[in-house]
PDB file of C-alpha atoms in Angstrom:
ATOM      1  CA  MET A 224     113.658 157.224   9.928  1.00 67.00           C
ATOM      2  CA  LYS A 225     116.235 154.626  10.664  1.00 74.00           C
ATOM      3  CA  SER A 226     115.504 154.637  14.544  1.00 77.00           C
ATOM      4  CA  HIS A 227     111.661 154.510  13.701  1.00 71.00           C
ATOM      5  CA  TRP A 228     112.054 151.048  11.386  1.00 77.00           C
ATOM      6  CA  MET A 229     114.227 149.970  14.041  1.00 75.00           C
ATOM      7  CA  ILE A 230     111.598 150.363  16.875  1.00 75.00           C
ATOM      8  CA  VAL A 231     108.610 149.196  13.995  1.00 64.00           C
ATOM      9  CA  GLY A 232     110.921 146.015  13.638  1.00 67.00           C
ATOM     10  CA  LEU A 233     111.190 145.665  17.130  1.00 66.00           C
ATOM     11  CA  LEU A 234     107.328 145.933  17.663  1.00 58.00           C
ATOM     12  CA  VAL A 235     106.859 143.726  15.489  1.00 59.00           C
ATOM     13  CA  ALA A 236     108.713 141.066  16.334  1.00 61.00           C
ATOM     14  CA  SER A 237     107.964 141.060  20.227  1.00 58.00           C
ATOM     15  CA  LEU A 238     104.399 140.530  19.137  1.00 51.00           C
ATOM     16  CA  GLY A 239     105.234 138.268  16.919  1.00 57.00           C
ATOM     17  CA  LEU A 240     107.772 136.118  19.785  1.00 54.00           C
ATOM     18  CA  SER A 241     104.588 136.388  22.335  1.00 55.00           C
ATOM     19  CA  GLY A 242     102.323 134.993  19.599  1.00 65.00           C
ATOM     20  CA  CYS A 243     104.304 132.210  19.069  1.00 78.00           C
ATOM     21  CA  GLY A 244     103.863 130.528  22.539  1.00 84.00           C
ATOM     22  CA  TYR A 245     108.155 131.490  23.888  1.00 88.00           C
ATOM     23  CA  ASN A 246     106.699 132.737  27.223  1.00 88.00           C
ATOM     24  CA  ARG A 247     104.046 129.827  27.893  1.00 91.00           C
ATOM     25  CA  ILE A 248     107.297 127.555  27.625  1.00 92.00           C
ATOM     26  CA  GLN A 249     109.005 129.356  29.890  1.00 92.00           C
ATOM     27  CA  VAL A 250     105.850 129.085  32.730  1.00 94.00           C
ATOM     28  CA  THR A 251     105.112 125.203  31.702  1.00 95.00           C
ATOM     29  CA  ASP A 252     108.679 124.682  32.220  1.00 94.00           C
ATOM     30  CA  GLU A 253     108.734 126.719  35.031  1.00 95.00           C
ATOM     31  CA  GLN A 254     106.302 124.838  37.205  1.00 95.00           C
ATOM     32  CA  VAL A 255     107.500 121.245  35.833  1.00 94.00           C
ATOM     33  CA  THR A 256     110.654 123.006  37.550  1.00 92.00           C
ATOM     34  CA  SER A 257     109.332 124.059  40.605  1.00 94.00           C
ATOM     35  CA  GLY A 258     107.128 121.025  40.798  1.00 94.00           C
ATOM     36  CA  TRP A 259     109.824 118.743  40.938  1.00 93.00           C
ATOM     37  CA  ALA A 260     111.312 120.502  43.427  1.00 93.00           C
ATOM     38  CA  GLU A 261     108.034 119.674  45.425  1.00 94.00           C
ATOM     39  CA  VAL A 262     108.307 116.271  44.517  1.00 92.00           C
ATOM     40  CA  LEU A 263     112.003 116.214  45.730  1.00 92.00           C
ATOM     41  CA  ASN A 264     111.043 118.326  49.120  1.00 92.00           C
ATOM     42  CA  GLN A 265     108.593 115.733  49.885  1.00 93.00           C
ATOM     43  CA  TYR A 266     111.195 112.977  49.958  1.00 91.00           C
ATOM     44  CA  GLN A 267     113.847 114.420  52.089  1.00 92.00           C
ATOM     45  CA  ARG A 268     110.442 114.969  54.427  1.00 92.00           C
ATOM     46  CA  ARG A 269     109.494 111.290  53.958  1.00 91.00           C
ATOM     47  CA  ALA A 270     114.017 110.404  54.640  1.00 90.00           C
ATOM     48  CA  ASP A 271     114.038 112.473  57.286  1.00 91.00           C
ATOM     49  CA  LEU A 272     111.341 110.536  59.303  1.00 89.00           C
ATOM     50  CA  VAL A 273     113.086 107.406  58.913  1.00 87.00           C
ATOM     51  CA  PRO A 274     116.186 107.360  61.226  1.00 88.00           C
ATOM     52  CA  ASN A 275     113.652 108.238  64.286  1.00 86.00           C
ATOM     53  CA  LEU A 276     111.132 105.696  63.127  1.00 85.00           C
ATOM     54  CA  VAL A 277     113.885 102.910  63.106  1.00 84.00           C
ATOM     55  CA  ASN A 278     115.102 104.215  66.132  1.00 84.00           C
ATOM     56  CA  VAL A 279     111.929 104.093  68.773  1.00 84.00           C
ATOM     57  CA  VAL A 280     110.986 100.961  66.696  1.00 83.00           C
ATOM     58  CA  LYS A 281     114.329  98.712  67.311  1.00 79.00           C
ATOM     59  CA  GLY A 282     113.894  99.831  70.999  1.00 77.00           C
ATOM     60  CA  TYR A 283     110.624  97.721  71.451  1.00 77.00           C
ATOM     61  CA  ALA A 284     111.635  95.141  68.122  1.00 74.00           C
ATOM     62  CA  ALA A 285     115.266  94.251  68.281  1.00 69.00           C
ATOM     63  CA  HIS A 286     115.049  91.358  67.065  1.00 65.00           C
ATOM     64  CA  GLU A 287     113.455  92.457  63.411  1.00 75.00           C
ATOM     65  CA  LYS A 288     117.091  93.293  62.794  1.00 77.00           C
ATOM     66  CA  ASP A 289     116.225  92.082  58.867  1.00 82.00           C
ATOM     67  CA  VAL A 290     112.701  94.718  58.474  1.00 83.00           C
ATOM     68  CA  LEU A 291     115.399  97.199  60.245  1.00 83.00           C
ATOM     69  CA  THR A 292     118.043  97.266  58.196  1.00 86.00           C
ATOM     70  CA  GLN A 293     116.495  97.057  55.077  1.00 87.00           C
ATOM     71  CA  VAL A 294     114.677 100.178  55.885  1.00 88.00           C
ATOM     72  CA  THR A 295     118.134 101.802  56.177  1.00 88.00           C
ATOM     73  CA  GLU A 296     119.659 100.155  53.100  1.00 90.00           C
ATOM     74  CA  ALA A 297     116.557 101.591  51.290  1.00 90.00           C
ATOM     75  CA  ARG A 298     116.880 105.620  52.667  1.00 89.00           C
ATOM     76  CA  ALA A 299     120.644 105.253  51.742  1.00 90.00           C
ATOM     77  CA  LYS A 300     120.354 104.153  48.201  1.00 90.00           C
ATOM     78  CA  VAL A 301     118.113 106.975  47.751  1.00 88.00           C
ATOM     79  CA  GLY A 302     120.266 108.889  48.963  1.00 87.00           C
ATOM     80  CA  SER A 303     122.617 108.159  47.249  1.00 89.00           C
ATOM     81  CA  VAL A 304     121.329 108.141  43.726  1.00 86.00           C
ATOM     82  CA  GLN A 305     121.557 111.674  41.967  1.00 87.00           C
ATOM     83  CA  VAL A 306     118.315 112.727  39.535  1.00 86.00           C
ATOM     84  CA  ASN A 307     117.594 115.136  37.019  1.00 87.00           C
ATOM     85  CA  ALA A 308     114.390 114.823  36.009  1.00 84.00           C
ATOM     86  CA  ASN A 309     114.891 116.236  32.642  1.00 84.00           C
ATOM     87  CA  ASP A 310     116.864 112.025  31.839  1.00 86.00           C
ATOM     88  CA  PRO A 311     114.165 109.737  32.145  1.00 86.00           C
ATOM     89  CA  ASN A 312     116.752 107.234  33.283  1.00 88.00           C
ATOM     90  CA  SER A 313     117.918 108.783  36.042  1.00 86.00           C
ATOM     91  CA  LEU A 314     114.136 109.168  36.909  1.00 86.00           C
ATOM     92  CA  GLU A 315     114.126 105.970  36.917  1.00 87.00           C
ATOM     93  CA  LYS A 316     116.237 104.897  39.243  1.00 89.00           C
ATOM     94  CA  TYR A 317     115.543 107.397  41.260  1.00 89.00           C
ATOM     95  CA  GLN A 318     111.433 105.902  41.636  1.00 88.00           C
ATOM     96  CA  ALA A 319     113.257 102.884  42.084  1.00 88.00           C
ATOM     97  CA  ALA A 320     114.899 103.590  44.990  1.00 90.00           C
ATOM     98  CA  GLN A 321     111.446 105.311  46.449  1.00 91.00           C
ATOM     99  CA  GLY A 322     109.345 102.080  45.270  1.00 89.00           C
ATOM    100  CA  GLU A 323     111.995 100.545  47.677  1.00 90.00           C
ATOM    101  CA  LEU A 324     111.709 102.266  50.384  1.00 90.00           C
ATOM    102  CA  SER A 325     107.828 102.721  50.621  1.00 90.00           C
ATOM    103  CA  SER A 326     107.929  98.938  50.463  1.00 89.00           C
ATOM    104  CA  ALA A 327     110.632  98.861  53.167  1.00 88.00           C
ATOM    105  CA  LEU A 328     108.262 101.421  55.343  1.00 88.00           C
ATOM    106  CA  SER A 329     105.521  99.611  54.666  1.00 88.00           C
ATOM    107  CA  ARG A 330     106.836  96.376  55.739  1.00 85.00           C
ATOM    108  CA  LEU A 331     108.278  98.195  58.852  1.00 85.00           C
ATOM    109  CA  LEU A 332     104.782  99.326  60.239  1.00 84.00           C
ATOM    110  CA  VAL A 333     103.775  95.562  59.427  1.00 84.00           C
ATOM    111  CA  VAL A 334     105.468  94.482  61.676  1.00 80.00           C
ATOM    112  CA  SER A 335     105.339  97.284  64.082  1.00 81.00           C
ATOM    113  CA  GLU A 336     101.730  95.514  64.240  1.00 81.00           C
ATOM    114  CA  ASN A 337     102.775  92.508  66.146  1.00 80.00           C
ATOM    115  CA  TYR A 338     103.998  95.236  69.453  1.00 80.00           C
ATOM    116  CA  PRO A 339     101.475  96.261  71.072  1.00 80.00           C
ATOM    117  CA  THR A 340     103.682  98.431  73.047  1.00 81.00           C
ATOM    118  CA  LEU A 341     105.100  99.950  70.046  1.00 79.00           C
ATOM    119  CA  LYS A 342     101.880 101.107  68.814  1.00 76.00           C
ATOM    120  CA  ALA A 343     100.825 102.405  71.937  1.00 77.00           C
ATOM    121  CA  ASP A 344     104.225 104.397  72.311  1.00 82.00           C
ATOM    122  CA  ALA A 345     103.532 107.894  71.648  1.00 84.00           C
ATOM    123  CA  GLY A 346     106.119 108.807  69.672  1.00 84.00           C
ATOM    124  CA  PHE A 347     105.430 105.820  67.677  1.00 84.00           C
ATOM    125  CA  ARG A 348     102.217 106.699  66.282  1.00 85.00           C
ATOM    126  CA  ASP A 349     103.797 110.239  66.646  1.00 88.00           C
ATOM    127  CA  LEU A 350     106.488 109.511  63.775  1.00 86.00           C
ATOM    128  CA  GLN A 351     103.321 107.526  62.083  1.00 87.00           C
ATOM    129  CA  ALA A 352     100.914 110.196  61.911  1.00 89.00           C
ATOM    130  CA  GLN A 353     103.810 112.351  60.669  1.00 90.00           C
ATOM    131  CA  LEU A 354     104.752 109.648  57.915  1.00 89.00           C
ATOM    132  CA  GLU A 355     101.101 109.180  56.851  1.00 90.00           C
ATOM    133  CA  GLY A 356     100.730 112.919  56.237  1.00 91.00           C
ATOM    134  CA  THR A 357     104.170 112.954  54.412  1.00 92.00           C
ATOM    135  CA  GLU A 358     103.432 110.213  52.041  1.00 91.00           C
ATOM    136  CA  ASN A 359      99.678 112.026  50.985  1.00 92.00           C
ATOM    137  CA  ARG A 360     102.257 115.155  50.177  1.00 94.00           C
ATOM    138  CA  ILE A 361     104.320 112.858  48.137  1.00 92.00           C
ATOM    139  CA  THR A 362     101.205 112.020  45.898  1.00 92.00           C
ATOM    140  CA  VAL A 363     100.199 115.718  45.698  1.00 94.00           C
ATOM    141  CA  ALA A 364     103.054 116.909  45.038  1.00 94.00           C
ATOM    142  CA  ARG A 365     103.587 113.537  42.426  1.00 92.00           C
ATOM    143  CA  ASN A 366     100.118 114.595  41.083  1.00 93.00           C
ATOM    144  CA  ARG A 367     100.660 118.613  40.538  1.00 95.00           C
ATOM    145  CA  TYR A 368     104.183 117.976  39.401  1.00 95.00           C
ATOM    146  CA  ILE A 369     102.310 115.083  36.381  1.00 94.00           C
ATOM    147  CA  GLN A 370     100.042 117.160  35.565  1.00 95.00           C
ATOM    148  CA  ALA A 371     103.014 120.176  35.451  1.00 96.00           C
ATOM    149  CA  VAL A 372     104.622 117.866  33.023  1.00 95.00           C
ATOM    150  CA  GLN A 373     102.084 117.125  30.722  1.00 95.00           C
ATOM    151  CA  GLU A 374     100.996 120.574  30.731  1.00 95.00           C
ATOM    152  CA  TYR A 375     104.630 121.646  29.276  1.00 95.00           C
ATOM    153  CA  ASN A 376     104.492 118.838  27.044  1.00 95.00           C
ATOM    154  CA  VAL A 377     100.834 119.615  25.063  1.00 95.00           C
ATOM    155  CA  LEU A 378     101.971 122.884  24.777  1.00 93.00           C
ATOM    156  CA  ALA A 379     105.618 122.467  23.561  1.00 93.00           C
ATOM    157  CA  ARG A 380     103.985 119.568  20.957  1.00 93.00           C
ATOM    158  CA  SER A 381     101.700 121.782  19.631  1.00 90.00           C
ATOM    159  CA  PHE A 382     101.351 124.015  16.955  1.00 89.00           C
ATOM    160  CA  PRO A 383     102.465 126.773  16.648  1.00 87.00           C
ATOM    161  CA  SER A 384     104.768 126.646  19.970  1.00 88.00           C
ATOM    162  CA  ASN A 385     106.288 123.139  18.672  1.00 89.00           C
ATOM    163  CA  LEU A 386     107.777 125.024  16.358  1.00 89.00           C
ATOM    164  CA  THR A 387     109.397 127.730  18.457  1.00 88.00           C
ATOM    165  CA  ALA A 388     110.070 124.691  20.768  1.00 90.00           C
ATOM    166  CA  MET A 389     111.259 123.588  18.602  1.00 90.00           C
ATOM    167  CA  VAL A 390     113.924 127.005  18.249  1.00 90.00           C
ATOM    168  CA  PHE A 391     114.929 127.242  21.496  1.00 90.00           C
ATOM    169  CA  GLY A 392     115.871 123.382  21.950  1.00 92.00           C
ATOM    170  CA  TYR A 393     112.561 122.522  24.480  1.00 93.00           C
ATOM    171  CA  GLN A 394     112.316 119.138  23.805  1.00 92.00           C
ATOM    172  CA  PRO A 395     109.343 116.822  25.837  1.00 93.00           C
ATOM    173  CA  LYS A 396     109.577 116.562  29.312  1.00 93.00           C
ATOM    174  CA  PRO A 397     109.128 112.532  31.492  1.00 90.00           C
ATOM    175  CA  SER A 398     106.894 111.841  32.888  1.00 84.00           C
ATOM    176  CA  PHE A 399     107.221 110.970  36.437  1.00 75.00           C
ATOM    177  CA  ALA A 400     105.162 107.190  36.435  1.00 70.00           C
ATOM    178  CA  VAL A 401     104.934 104.171  38.450  1.00 61.00           C
ATOM    179  CA  GLN A 402     107.595 101.275  37.342  1.00 57.00           C
ATOM    180  CA  ASN A 403     105.140  97.910  37.741  1.00 51.00           C
ATOM    181  CA  GLU A 404     101.846  98.979  38.737  1.00 50.00           C
ATOM    182  CA  ALA A 405     101.008  95.135  39.067  1.00 52.00           C
ATOM    183  CA  GLN A 406     103.765  94.819  41.073  1.00 50.00           C
ATOM    184  CA  ILE A 407     102.960  97.965  43.187  1.00 46.00           C
ATOM    185  CA  SER A 408      99.883  97.690  44.301  1.00 50.00           C
ATOM    186  CA  ALA A 409      99.630  94.115  46.060  1.00 52.00           C
ATOM    187  CA  PRO A 410     100.199  94.002  48.875  1.00 51.00           C
ATOM    188  CA  PRO A 411     103.932  93.233  50.598  1.00 48.00           C
ATOM    189  CA  VAL A 412     104.329  89.549  51.533  1.00 49.00           C
ATOM    190  CA  VAL A 413     105.555  89.562  54.972  1.00 40.00           C
ATOM    191  CA  ASP A 414     106.872  85.823  56.818  1.00 44.00           C
ATOM    192  CA  PHE A 415     107.278  86.043  60.410  1.00 38.00           C
ATOM    193  CA  GLY A 416     107.930  82.254  60.518  1.00 43.00           C
ATOM    194  CA  LYS A 417     112.375  83.065  60.165  1.00 42.00           C
ATOM    195  CA  LYS A 418     111.790  84.542  64.159  1.00 40.00           C
TER     196      LYS A 418
END
């Protein structure tokens, strides 16, 4: 008789857990984790392209050393930042480092406009196309991550799943946000008067 009540109790408990949002929290938490992994994957792809791009440009525009150095330093800074997507401060530092790399790459591509032979180089064009494709992939991956975080946060804050989230220690996650929208929407300033 005790085993009968034990089975009934387990059945009621499992039905209670499935109705409280626990499983859905697990699914959305995993979506956030995989979304972040894809963001990192695309950023790594971009970081891997940078040395090749710098080397091609270096052959044509050796006297643009400052721009080349900025790109190399920005890439190194990105590699040195340890990011934890659940820590807003860590995420902010990572975003800032990625922003610096984006800005440095933009300046590098602007510099390349002054060298017609560089623009005509097949290797440079291929790397530039790969970089543009990667930037698009980064945008898509970031958007998917932002949507996954939004879905998770809504679930973690909505009743009755918020009670389950509190019991199991699931906190809302920080989203991937732009530091300074006005600053990044402005085109980079490049001064060629320092040659």
